[in-house]
PDB file of C-alpha atoms in Angstrom:
ATOM      1  CA  UNK A   1     -83.178 -27.756  84.054  1.00  0.00           C
ATOM      2  CA  UNK A   2     -80.804 -25.010  84.482  1.00  0.00           C
ATOM      3  CA  UNK A   3     -80.258 -22.333  81.884  1.00  0.00           C
ATOM      4  CA  UNK A   4     -76.715 -23.595  81.144  1.00  0.00           C
ATOM      5  CA  UNK A   5     -77.970 -26.999  80.044  1.00  0.00           C
ATOM      6  CA  UNK A   6     -80.552 -25.439  77.752  1.00  0.00           C
ATOM      7  CA  UNK A   7     -77.704 -23.644  75.922  1.00  0.00           C
ATOM      8  CA  UNK A   8     -75.770 -26.906  75.545  1.00  0.00           C
ATOM      9  CA  UNK A   9     -78.810 -28.682  74.082  1.00  0.00           C
ATOM     10  CA  UNK A  10     -79.387 -25.897  71.577  1.00  0.00           C
ATOM     11  CA  UNK A  11     -75.722 -25.938  70.460  1.00  0.00           C
ATOM     12  CA  UNK A  12     -75.561 -29.716  69.765  1.00  0.00           C
ATOM     13  CA  UNK A  13     -77.482 -29.642  66.452  1.00  0.00           C
ATOM     14  CA  UNK A  14     -75.215 -26.831  65.242  1.00  0.00           C
ATOM     15  CA  UNK A  15     -72.066 -28.817  66.051  1.00  0.00           C
ATOM     16  CA  UNK A  16     -73.415 -31.920  64.289  1.00  0.00           C
ATOM     17  CA  UNK A  17     -74.101 -29.893  61.145  1.00  0.00           C
ATOM     18  CA  UNK A  18     -70.687 -28.394  61.120  1.00  0.00           C
ATOM     19  CA  UNK A  19     -69.039 -31.795  61.476  1.00  0.00           C
ATOM     20  CA  UNK A  20     -70.893 -33.076  58.405  1.00  0.00           C
ATOM     21  CA  UNK A  21     -69.506 -30.304  56.192  1.00  0.00           C
ATOM     22  CA  UNK A  22     -66.161 -30.671  54.210  1.00  0.00           C
ATOM     23  CA  UNK A  23     -63.512 -28.309  55.392  1.00  0.00           C
ATOM     24  CA  UNK A  24     -61.614 -26.792  52.404  1.00  0.00           C
ATOM     25  CA  UNK A  25     -57.806 -26.622  52.112  1.00  0.00           C
ATOM     26  CA  UNK A  26     -56.519 -23.072  52.420  1.00  0.00           C
ATOM     27  CA  UNK A  27     -54.835 -21.673  49.319  1.00  0.00           C
ATOM     28  CA  UNK A  28     -51.030 -21.529  49.289  1.00  0.00           C
ATOM     29  CA  UNK A  29     -49.302 -18.373  50.211  1.00  0.00           C
ATOM     30  CA  UNK A  30     -48.142 -16.598  47.039  1.00  0.00           C
ATOM     31  CA  UNK A  31     -45.183 -14.220  47.076  1.00  0.00           C
ATOM     32  CA  UNK A  32     -45.881 -11.163  44.954  1.00  0.00           C
ATOM     33  CA  UNK A  33     -43.735 -11.014  41.776  1.00  0.00           C
ATOM     34  CA  UNK A  34     -41.137  -8.261  41.629  1.00  0.00           C
ATOM     35  CA  UNK A  35     -40.850  -6.045  38.547  1.00  0.00           C
ATOM     36  CA  UNK A  36     -37.029  -5.976  38.801  1.00  0.00           C
ATOM     37  CA  UNK A  37     -35.008  -8.194  36.402  1.00  0.00           C
ATOM     38  CA  UNK A  38     -33.365 -11.205  38.015  1.00  0.00           C
ATOM     39  CA  UNK A  39     -29.607 -11.047  38.564  1.00  0.00           C
ATOM     40  CA  UNK A  40     -27.833 -13.387  36.051  1.00  0.00           C
ATOM     41  CA  UNK A  41     -25.333 -15.935  37.246  1.00  0.00           C
ATOM     42  CA  UNK A  42     -21.741 -14.747  36.847  1.00  0.00           C
ATOM     43  CA  UNK A  43     -19.950 -16.088  33.696  1.00  0.00           C
ATOM     44  CA  UNK A  44     -16.222 -16.718  33.695  1.00  0.00           C
ATOM     45  CA  UNK A  45     -14.441 -14.253  31.408  1.00  0.00           C
ATOM     46  CA  UNK A  46     -12.763 -15.804  28.347  1.00  0.00           C
ATOM     47  CA  UNK A  47      -9.107 -14.914  27.746  1.00  0.00           C
ATOM     48  CA  UNK A  48      -8.467 -12.411  24.960  1.00  0.00           C
ATOM     49  CA  UNK A  49      -7.107 -14.295  21.905  1.00  0.00           C
ATOM     50  CA  UNK A  50      -3.645 -13.417  20.648  1.00  0.00           C
ATOM     51  CA  UNK A  51      -3.916 -11.192  17.584  1.00  0.00           C
ATOM     52  CA  UNK A  52      -2.351 -12.453  14.354  1.00  0.00           C
ATOM     53  CA  UNK A  53       0.298 -10.270  12.684  1.00  0.00           C
ATOM     54  CA  UNK A  54      -1.010  -7.509  10.457  1.00  0.00           C
ATOM     55  CA  UNK A  55       1.321  -8.548   7.665  1.00  0.00           C
ATOM     56  CA  UNK A  56       0.537 -11.548   5.502  1.00  0.00           C
ATOM     57  CA  UNK A  57       2.674 -14.612   6.002  1.00  0.00           C
ATOM     58  CA  UNK A  58       3.087 -17.807   4.005  1.00  0.00           C
ATOM     59  CA  UNK A  59       4.587 -21.128   4.992  1.00  0.00           C
ATOM     60  CA  UNK A  60       4.670 -24.748   3.849  1.00  0.00           C
ATOM     61  CA  UNK A  61       3.285 -27.599   5.928  1.00  0.00           C
ATOM     62  CA  UNK A  62       2.461 -31.222   5.050  1.00  0.00           C
ATOM     63  CA  UNK A  63       2.831 -30.648   1.314  1.00  0.00           C
ATOM     64  CA  UNK A  64       0.625 -27.524   1.190  1.00  0.00           C
ATOM     65  CA  UNK A  65       1.151 -23.762   0.963  1.00  0.00           C
ATOM     66  CA  UNK A  66      -0.568 -21.917   3.833  1.00  0.00           C
ATOM     67  CA  UNK A  67      -1.477 -18.246   4.243  1.00  0.00           C
ATOM     68  CA  UNK A  68      -1.935 -16.237   7.441  1.00  0.00           C
ATOM     69  CA  UNK A  69      -3.838 -12.988   6.938  1.00  0.00           C
ATOM     70  CA  UNK A  70      -5.238 -11.581  10.209  1.00  0.00           C
ATOM     71  CA  UNK A  71      -6.894 -14.890  10.964  1.00  0.00           C
ATOM     72  CA  UNK A  72      -6.349 -18.590  11.243  1.00  0.00           C
ATOM     73  CA  UNK A  73      -3.989 -20.132   8.652  1.00  0.00           C
ATOM     74  CA  UNK A  74      -5.666 -21.655   5.615  1.00  0.00           C
ATOM     75  CA  UNK A  75      -4.422 -23.720   2.674  1.00  0.00           C
ATOM     76  CA  UNK A  76      -3.795 -21.991  -0.639  1.00  0.00           C
ATOM     77  CA  UNK A  77      -2.548 -24.809  -2.837  1.00  0.00           C
ATOM     78  CA  UNK A  78      -0.252 -27.804  -3.008  1.00  0.00           C
ATOM     79  CA  UNK A  79       3.443 -26.938  -2.986  1.00  0.00           C
ATOM     80  CA  UNK A  80       6.526 -26.053  -0.964  1.00  0.00           C
ATOM     81  CA  UNK A  81       9.054 -23.241  -0.365  1.00  0.00           C
ATOM     82  CA  UNK A  82       6.623 -20.286  -0.736  1.00  0.00           C
ATOM     83  CA  UNK A  83       7.790 -16.689  -1.165  1.00  0.00           C
ATOM     84  CA  UNK A  84       5.336 -13.801  -0.743  1.00  0.00           C
ATOM     85  CA  UNK A  85       5.771 -10.899  -3.168  1.00  0.00           C
ATOM     86  CA  UNK A  86       6.740  -7.501  -1.686  1.00  0.00           C
ATOM     87  CA  UNK A  87       3.214  -6.154  -2.290  1.00  0.00           C
ATOM     88  CA  UNK A  88       1.693  -9.218  -0.604  1.00  0.00           C
ATOM     89  CA  UNK A  89      -0.507 -10.058  -3.609  1.00  0.00           C
ATOM     90  CA  UNK A  90       1.338 -13.048  -5.129  1.00  0.00           C
ATOM     91  CA  UNK A  91       2.977 -16.209  -3.875  1.00  0.00           C
ATOM     92  CA  UNK A  92       5.828 -17.913  -5.745  1.00  0.00           C
ATOM     93  CA  UNK A  93       6.451 -21.518  -4.810  1.00  0.00           C
ATOM     94  CA  UNK A  94       7.781 -24.905  -5.888  1.00  0.00           C
ATOM     95  CA  UNK A  95       5.500 -27.686  -7.067  1.00  0.00           C
ATOM     96  CA  UNK A  96       7.095 -31.148  -6.790  1.00  0.00           C
ATOM     97  CA  UNK A  97       6.631 -33.160  -9.979  1.00  0.00           C
ATOM     98  CA  UNK A  98       8.588 -36.356  -9.328  1.00  0.00           C
ATOM     99  CA  UNK A  99       9.660 -37.206  -5.764  1.00  0.00           C
ATOM    100  CA  UNK A 100      11.845 -39.980  -7.173  1.00  0.00           C
ATOM    101  CA  UNK A 101      13.776 -37.704  -9.553  1.00  0.00           C
ATOM    102  CA  UNK A 102      13.555 -34.644  -7.313  1.00  0.00           C
ATOM    103  CA  UNK A 103      12.120 -32.520 -10.127  1.00  0.00           C
ATOM    104  CA  UNK A 104       9.992 -29.435  -9.493  1.00  0.00           C
ATOM    105  CA  UNK A 105       8.566 -26.390 -11.245  1.00  0.00           C
ATOM    106  CA  UNK A 106       8.206 -22.770 -10.128  1.00  0.00           C
ATOM    107  CA  UNK A 107       4.675 -21.348 -10.053  1.00  0.00           C
ATOM    108  CA  UNK A 108       3.128 -18.004  -9.063  1.00  0.00           C
ATOM    109  CA  UNK A 109      -0.316 -17.752  -7.465  1.00  0.00           C
ATOM    110  CA  UNK A 110      -2.356 -14.536  -7.656  1.00  0.00           C
ATOM    111  CA  UNK A 111      -4.126 -14.245  -4.290  1.00  0.00           C
ATOM    112  CA  UNK A 112      -6.923 -11.989  -5.567  1.00  0.00           C
ATOM    113  CA  UNK A 113      -8.007 -14.166  -8.489  1.00  0.00           C
ATOM    114  CA  UNK A 114      -6.550 -17.573  -7.664  1.00  0.00           C
ATOM    115  CA  UNK A 115      -4.871 -17.685 -11.084  1.00  0.00           C
ATOM    116  CA  UNK A 116      -1.680 -19.774 -11.250  1.00  0.00           C
ATOM    117  CA  UNK A 117       1.129 -19.124 -13.744  1.00  0.00           C
ATOM    118  CA  UNK A 118       4.166 -21.255 -14.592  1.00  0.00           C
ATOM    119  CA  UNK A 119       7.300 -19.167 -14.003  1.00  0.00           C
ATOM    120  CA  UNK A 120       9.913 -21.804 -14.899  1.00  0.00           C
ATOM    121  CA  UNK A 121      10.582 -24.250 -17.705  1.00  0.00           C
ATOM    122  CA  UNK A 122       9.847 -27.990 -17.834  1.00  0.00           C
ATOM    123  CA  UNK A 123      10.270 -30.065 -14.663  1.00  0.00           C
ATOM    124  CA  UNK A 124      13.844 -29.923 -13.417  1.00  0.00           C
ATOM    125  CA  UNK A 125      15.876 -29.493 -10.216  1.00  0.00           C
ATOM    126  CA  UNK A 126      14.664 -25.981  -9.415  1.00  0.00           C
ATOM    127  CA  UNK A 127      15.408 -24.329  -6.089  1.00  0.00           C
ATOM    128  CA  UNK A 128      13.146 -22.051  -4.002  1.00  0.00           C
ATOM    129  CA  UNK A 129      12.216 -18.740  -5.696  1.00  0.00           C
ATOM    130  CA  UNK A 130      13.001 -15.269  -4.347  1.00  0.00           C
ATOM    131  CA  UNK A 131      11.248 -12.017  -5.351  1.00  0.00           C
ATOM    132  CA  UNK A 132      13.113  -8.914  -6.456  1.00  0.00           C
ATOM    133  CA  UNK A 133      12.487  -5.883  -4.182  1.00  0.00           C
ATOM    134  CA  UNK A 134      10.088  -4.312  -6.697  1.00  0.00           C
ATOM    135  CA  UNK A 135       8.247  -7.585  -7.347  1.00  0.00           C
ATOM    136  CA  UNK A 136       8.954  -7.545 -11.067  1.00  0.00           C
ATOM    137  CA  UNK A 137      11.241 -10.588 -11.206  1.00  0.00           C
ATOM    138  CA  UNK A 138      12.079 -13.903  -9.575  1.00  0.00           C
ATOM    139  CA  UNK A 139      15.435 -15.516  -8.950  1.00  0.00           C
ATOM    140  CA  UNK A 140      15.856 -19.258  -8.536  1.00  0.00           C
ATOM    141  CA  UNK A 141      18.433 -21.930  -9.191  1.00  0.00           C
ATOM    142  CA  UNK A 142      18.221 -24.860 -11.579  1.00  0.00           C
ATOM    143  CA  UNK A 143      21.088 -27.129 -10.674  1.00  0.00           C
ATOM    144  CA  UNK A 144      24.228 -25.041 -11.362  1.00  0.00           C
ATOM    145  CA  UNK A 145      22.238 -22.252 -13.057  1.00  0.00           C
ATOM    146  CA  UNK A 146      21.142 -19.002 -11.388  1.00  0.00           C
ATOM    147  CA  UNK A 147      18.059 -17.835 -13.315  1.00  0.00           C
ATOM    148  CA  UNK A 148      16.194 -14.523 -13.351  1.00  0.00           C
ATOM    149  CA  UNK A 149      12.630 -14.684 -14.673  1.00  0.00           C
ATOM    150  CA  UNK A 150       9.507 -12.572 -14.824  1.00  0.00           C
ATOM    151  CA  UNK A 151       6.499 -13.768 -12.834  1.00  0.00           C
ATOM    152  CA  UNK A 152       4.817 -15.227 -15.935  1.00  0.00           C
ATOM    153  CA  UNK A 153       7.917 -17.120 -17.050  1.00  0.00           C
ATOM    154  CA  UNK A 154       8.016 -15.414 -20.443  1.00  0.00           C
ATOM    155  CA  UNK A 155      11.714 -14.504 -20.109  1.00  0.00           C
ATOM    156  CA  UNK A 156      14.060 -16.857 -18.263  1.00  0.00           C
ATOM    157  CA  UNK A 157      17.652 -15.628 -18.280  1.00  0.00           C
ATOM    158  CA  UNK A 158      20.568 -17.528 -16.699  1.00  0.00           C
ATOM    159  CA  UNK A 159      23.039 -15.084 -15.138  1.00  0.00           C
ATOM    160  CA  UNK A 160      25.433 -17.629 -13.606  1.00  0.00           C
ATOM    161  CA  UNK A 161      26.331 -21.214 -14.456  1.00  0.00           C
ATOM    162  CA  UNK A 162      28.480 -22.157 -11.431  1.00  0.00           C
ATOM    163  CA  UNK A 163      26.049 -22.281  -8.502  1.00  0.00           C
ATOM    164  CA  UNK A 164      27.191 -24.686  -5.813  1.00  0.00           C
ATOM    165  CA  UNK A 165      27.545 -25.268  -2.098  1.00  0.00           C
ATOM    166  CA  UNK A 166      29.557 -27.470   0.195  1.00  0.00           C
ATOM    167  CA  UNK A 167      27.521 -30.581   0.931  1.00  0.00           C
ATOM    168  CA  UNK A 168      23.909 -31.343  -0.001  1.00  0.00           C
ATOM    169  CA  UNK A 169      21.317 -28.657   0.515  1.00  0.00           C
ATOM    170  CA  UNK A 170      19.104 -26.023  -1.050  1.00  0.00           C
ATOM    171  CA  UNK A 171      20.288 -22.677  -2.389  1.00  0.00           C
ATOM    172  CA  UNK A 172      17.933 -19.719  -1.901  1.00  0.00           C
ATOM    173  CA  UNK A 173      19.113 -16.554  -3.734  1.00  0.00           C
ATOM    174  CA  UNK A 174      18.927 -13.184  -1.942  1.00  0.00           C
ATOM    175  CA  UNK A 175      18.372  -9.891  -3.764  1.00  0.00           C
ATOM    176  CA  UNK A 176      20.036  -6.601  -2.908  1.00  0.00           C
ATOM    177  CA  UNK A 177      17.775  -3.686  -2.021  1.00  0.00           C
ATOM    178  CA  UNK A 178      18.341  -1.942  -5.354  1.00  0.00           C
ATOM    179  CA  UNK A 179      17.621  -5.122  -7.340  1.00  0.00           C
ATOM    180  CA  UNK A 180      20.990  -4.969  -9.116  1.00  0.00           C
ATOM    181  CA  UNK A 181      22.709  -7.869  -7.334  1.00  0.00           C
ATOM    182  CA  UNK A 182      21.817 -11.386  -6.260  1.00  0.00           C
ATOM    183  CA  UNK A 183      23.794 -13.044  -3.477  1.00  0.00           C
ATOM    184  CA  UNK A 184      24.372 -16.737  -4.047  1.00  0.00           C
ATOM    185  CA  UNK A 185      27.081 -19.383  -3.388  1.00  0.00           C
ATOM    186  CA  UNK A 186      29.206 -20.005  -6.476  1.00  0.00           C
ATOM    187  CA  UNK A 187      32.050 -22.353  -7.413  1.00  0.00           C
ATOM    188  CA  UNK A 188      33.845 -19.545  -9.235  1.00  0.00           C
ATOM    189  CA  UNK A 189      37.119 -19.886  -7.328  1.00  0.00           C
ATOM    190  CA  UNK A 190      36.951 -23.606  -6.640  1.00  0.00           C
ATOM    191  CA  UNK A 191      35.387 -24.127  -3.186  1.00  0.00           C
ATOM    192  CA  UNK A 192      31.929 -22.640  -2.812  1.00  0.00           C
ATOM    193  CA  UNK A 193      31.837 -19.056  -1.510  1.00  0.00           C
ATOM    194  CA  UNK A 194      29.238 -16.315  -1.410  1.00  0.00           C
ATOM    195  CA  UNK A 195      29.258 -13.953  -4.363  1.00  0.00           C
ATOM    196  CA  UNK A 196      27.286 -10.850  -5.244  1.00  0.00           C
ATOM    197  CA  UNK A 197      26.260 -11.473  -8.854  1.00  0.00           C
ATOM    198  CA  UNK A 198      25.465  -8.482 -11.071  1.00  0.00           C
ATOM    199  CA  UNK A 199      22.018  -9.053 -12.595  1.00  0.00           C
ATOM    200  CA  UNK A 200      22.863  -7.139 -15.755  1.00  0.00           C
ATOM    201  CA  UNK A 201      25.952  -9.090 -16.874  1.00  0.00           C
ATOM    202  CA  UNK A 202      26.520 -11.966 -14.406  1.00  0.00           C
ATOM    203  CA  UNK A 203      29.834 -10.643 -13.084  1.00  0.00           C
ATOM    204  CA  UNK A 204      30.478 -11.493  -9.440  1.00  0.00           C
ATOM    205  CA  UNK A 205      32.277 -10.156  -6.369  1.00  0.00           C
ATOM    206  CA  UNK A 206      33.447 -12.532  -3.653  1.00  0.00           C
ATOM    207  CA  UNK A 207      31.957 -11.830  -0.215  1.00  0.00           C
ATOM    208  CA  UNK A 208      32.806 -14.748   2.082  1.00  0.00           C
ATOM    209  CA  UNK A 209      36.047 -16.507   3.007  1.00  0.00           C
ATOM    210  CA  UNK A 210      34.879 -19.716   4.645  1.00  0.00           C
ATOM    211  CA  UNK A 211      36.850 -22.267   2.674  1.00  0.00           C
ATOM    212  CA  UNK A 212      33.669 -23.776   1.253  1.00  0.00           C
ATOM    213  CA  UNK A 213      30.244 -22.291   1.871  1.00  0.00           C
ATOM    214  CA  UNK A 214      27.823 -24.823   3.338  1.00  0.00           C
ATOM    215  CA  UNK A 215      24.235 -25.139   2.164  1.00  0.00           C
ATOM    216  CA  UNK A 216      23.099 -25.092   5.795  1.00  0.00           C
ATOM    217  CA  UNK A 217      24.862 -21.775   6.479  1.00  0.00           C
ATOM    218  CA  UNK A 218      22.322 -18.927   6.182  1.00  0.00           C
ATOM    219  CA  UNK A 219      22.758 -15.494   4.638  1.00  0.00           C
ATOM    220  CA  UNK A 220      20.614 -12.388   4.039  1.00  0.00           C
ATOM    221  CA  UNK A 221      20.899  -8.936   2.454  1.00  0.00           C
ATOM    222  CA  UNK A 222      19.921  -5.669   4.123  1.00  0.00           C
ATOM    223  CA  UNK A 223      17.323  -4.018   1.878  1.00  0.00           C
ATOM    224  CA  UNK A 224      17.570  -0.528   3.395  1.00  0.00           C
ATOM    225  CA  UNK A 225      19.840   1.690   5.484  1.00  0.00           C
ATOM    226  CA  UNK A 226      19.784   1.326   9.266  1.00  0.00           C
ATOM    227  CA  UNK A 227      21.579   3.133  12.083  1.00  0.00           C
ATOM    228  CA  UNK A 228      24.287   0.475  12.241  1.00  0.00           C
ATOM    229  CA  UNK A 229      24.508  -0.831   8.659  1.00  0.00           C
ATOM    230  CA  UNK A 230      24.095   0.450   5.121  1.00  0.00           C
ATOM    231  CA  UNK A 231      21.783  -0.896   2.448  1.00  0.00           C
ATOM    232  CA  UNK A 232      23.297  -3.848   0.642  1.00  0.00           C
ATOM    233  CA  UNK A 233      25.146  -5.201   3.653  1.00  0.00           C
ATOM    234  CA  UNK A 234      25.287  -8.992   3.431  1.00  0.00           C
ATOM    235  CA  UNK A 235      24.963 -11.011   6.629  1.00  0.00           C
ATOM    236  CA  UNK A 236      26.199 -14.585   6.550  1.00  0.00           C
ATOM    237  CA  UNK A 237      27.467 -17.333   8.837  1.00  0.00           C
ATOM    238  CA  UNK A 238      30.738 -19.210   8.750  1.00  0.00           C
ATOM    239  CA  UNK A 239      30.219 -22.846   9.670  1.00  0.00           C
ATOM    240  CA  UNK A 240      33.959 -23.472   9.757  1.00  0.00           C
ATOM    241  CA  UNK A 241      34.373 -21.512  13.008  1.00  0.00           C
ATOM    242  CA  UNK A 242      31.166 -22.638  14.715  1.00  0.00           C
ATOM    243  CA  UNK A 243      28.546 -20.604  12.834  1.00  0.00           C
ATOM    244  CA  UNK A 244      29.783 -17.074  13.564  1.00  0.00           C
ATOM    245  CA  UNK A 245      27.883 -14.148  11.983  1.00  0.00           C
ATOM    246  CA  UNK A 246      29.652 -11.798   9.569  1.00  0.00           C
ATOM    247  CA  UNK A 247      28.719  -8.619   7.700  1.00  0.00           C
ATOM    248  CA  UNK A 248      30.139  -7.693   4.294  1.00  0.00           C
ATOM    249  CA  UNK A 249      29.360  -4.841   1.915  1.00  0.00           C
ATOM    250  CA  UNK A 250      27.755  -5.770  -1.405  1.00  0.00           C
ATOM    251  CA  UNK A 251      30.948  -4.737  -3.250  1.00  0.00           C
ATOM    252  CA  UNK A 252      33.111  -6.948  -1.033  1.00  0.00           C
ATOM    253  CA  UNK A 253      35.272  -4.091   0.293  1.00  0.00           C
ATOM    254  CA  UNK A 254      34.345  -4.302   3.981  1.00  0.00           C
ATOM    255  CA  UNK A 255      33.932  -7.436   6.075  1.00  0.00           C
ATOM    256  CA  UNK A 256      33.739  -7.849   9.837  1.00  0.00           C
ATOM    257  CA  UNK A 257      32.431 -10.257  12.437  1.00  0.00           C
ATOM    258  CA  UNK A 258      29.285  -9.065  14.230  1.00  0.00           C
ATOM    259  CA  UNK A 259      26.942 -10.330  16.956  1.00  0.00           C
ATOM    260  CA  UNK A 260      29.584 -12.398  18.797  1.00  0.00           C
ATOM    261  CA  UNK A 261      26.898 -13.769  21.119  1.00  0.00           C
ATOM    262  CA  UNK A 262      24.938 -15.281  18.215  1.00  0.00           C
ATOM    263  CA  UNK A 263      27.208 -18.108  17.131  1.00  0.00           C
ATOM    264  CA  UNK A 264      26.063 -21.513  15.876  1.00  0.00           C
ATOM    265  CA  UNK A 265      23.871 -20.067  13.117  1.00  0.00           C
ATOM    266  CA  UNK A 266      21.762 -22.728  11.407  1.00  0.00           C
ATOM    267  CA  UNK A 267      19.010 -22.924   8.774  1.00  0.00           C
ATOM    268  CA  UNK A 268      17.810 -19.819   6.953  1.00  0.00           C
ATOM    269  CA  UNK A 269      18.343 -16.190   7.921  1.00  0.00           C
ATOM    270  CA  UNK A 270      15.606 -13.563   7.467  1.00  0.00           C
ATOM    271  CA  UNK A 271      15.612  -9.807   7.979  1.00  0.00           C
ATOM    272  CA  UNK A 272      12.526  -7.718   8.659  1.00  0.00           C
ATOM    273  CA  UNK A 273      11.557  -5.226   5.935  1.00  0.00           C
ATOM    274  CA  UNK A 274      12.964  -2.312   7.937  1.00  0.00           C
ATOM    275  CA  UNK A 275      16.195  -4.198   8.561  1.00  0.00           C
ATOM    276  CA  UNK A 276      16.027  -3.835  12.340  1.00  0.00           C
ATOM    277  CA  UNK A 277      15.206  -7.446  13.244  1.00  0.00           C
ATOM    278  CA  UNK A 278      17.042 -10.635  12.362  1.00  0.00           C
ATOM    279  CA  UNK A 279      15.446 -14.089  12.488  1.00  0.00           C
TER     280      UNK A 279
END
C-alpha cells in the first residue's frame, strides 16, 4: 500500500472523533463602550411667557373681585366695582346685598391681613367707590347723595344732594389731584352736567355744556401736570355730538375740544398715574 493511503487511514479515526464533538457557538461581537456622554435629543424651545404688569391691578369678573400682582389673576372676595388704593394695599368695592332691590354696601379689604371693613351705612343704592389721591378717603354716591367717607366708615359726610345723570347708569366720582374737588354729574342747573364739587363745603363749578350729561359718557381728572395739560384738567365726552372728547380746567374757566380723532367715547375713561396715557 502506498504511503499516501497509510496517511488517509491514520487520519480517519481523528475525523470521526472530531465529528462526535459539539461545536460551540462563537460569542457575539461586543462594541467597546465609550466614556463620552450621549448626545441628548433636541427639545423644542418653549415660547417666553408674557410678563404681567409690575403694578397691581384689580377687576371684577363673574361676581368676584380679582387681583393681578406679577402673576396669574386670583380671587380676593365676592363683590363688584373694585378700586385699588393709591398705595396698592387696599381694595374698596361694592358688595351686592339684594339683587331684587339693587342694594349694595361699600367695603374695604386690606390685602396684607385680609381684614374687611364696612365703609358705608346700611344696604342702599350705593355707587362704585373712588379713592382720594392720598388714600385717606373714599367718595361714592348713594342715590342723589355724593358722600365722602374714611376707609373705616366712621365718618360719612354728604357733600352734595343733587347727583344725577341723563338716562340709567352708574356714577363714579373722580377726585382732583390735590384732593380738594370731586368731579361728578349734578342736577344743579336742571339737566345733568359735570360739576367740580368742593370737598370742604359742597360748592360746585360747572364744567360741561352737553345739555344733559349721560351716565355712559366717561370723564377723568388729570392728577398731575403734563407737557400739554395742567393738573386738575378734566377730560370728558359729549354724547350729544357723537362722543367728542373735551378738556376743561377744574375751575371751569377754560374748555376746549381735544383729540378730534377719538370720537365716539363710550364706557369709563382712565388716566395713567403720570397722566400721559388715556384708556
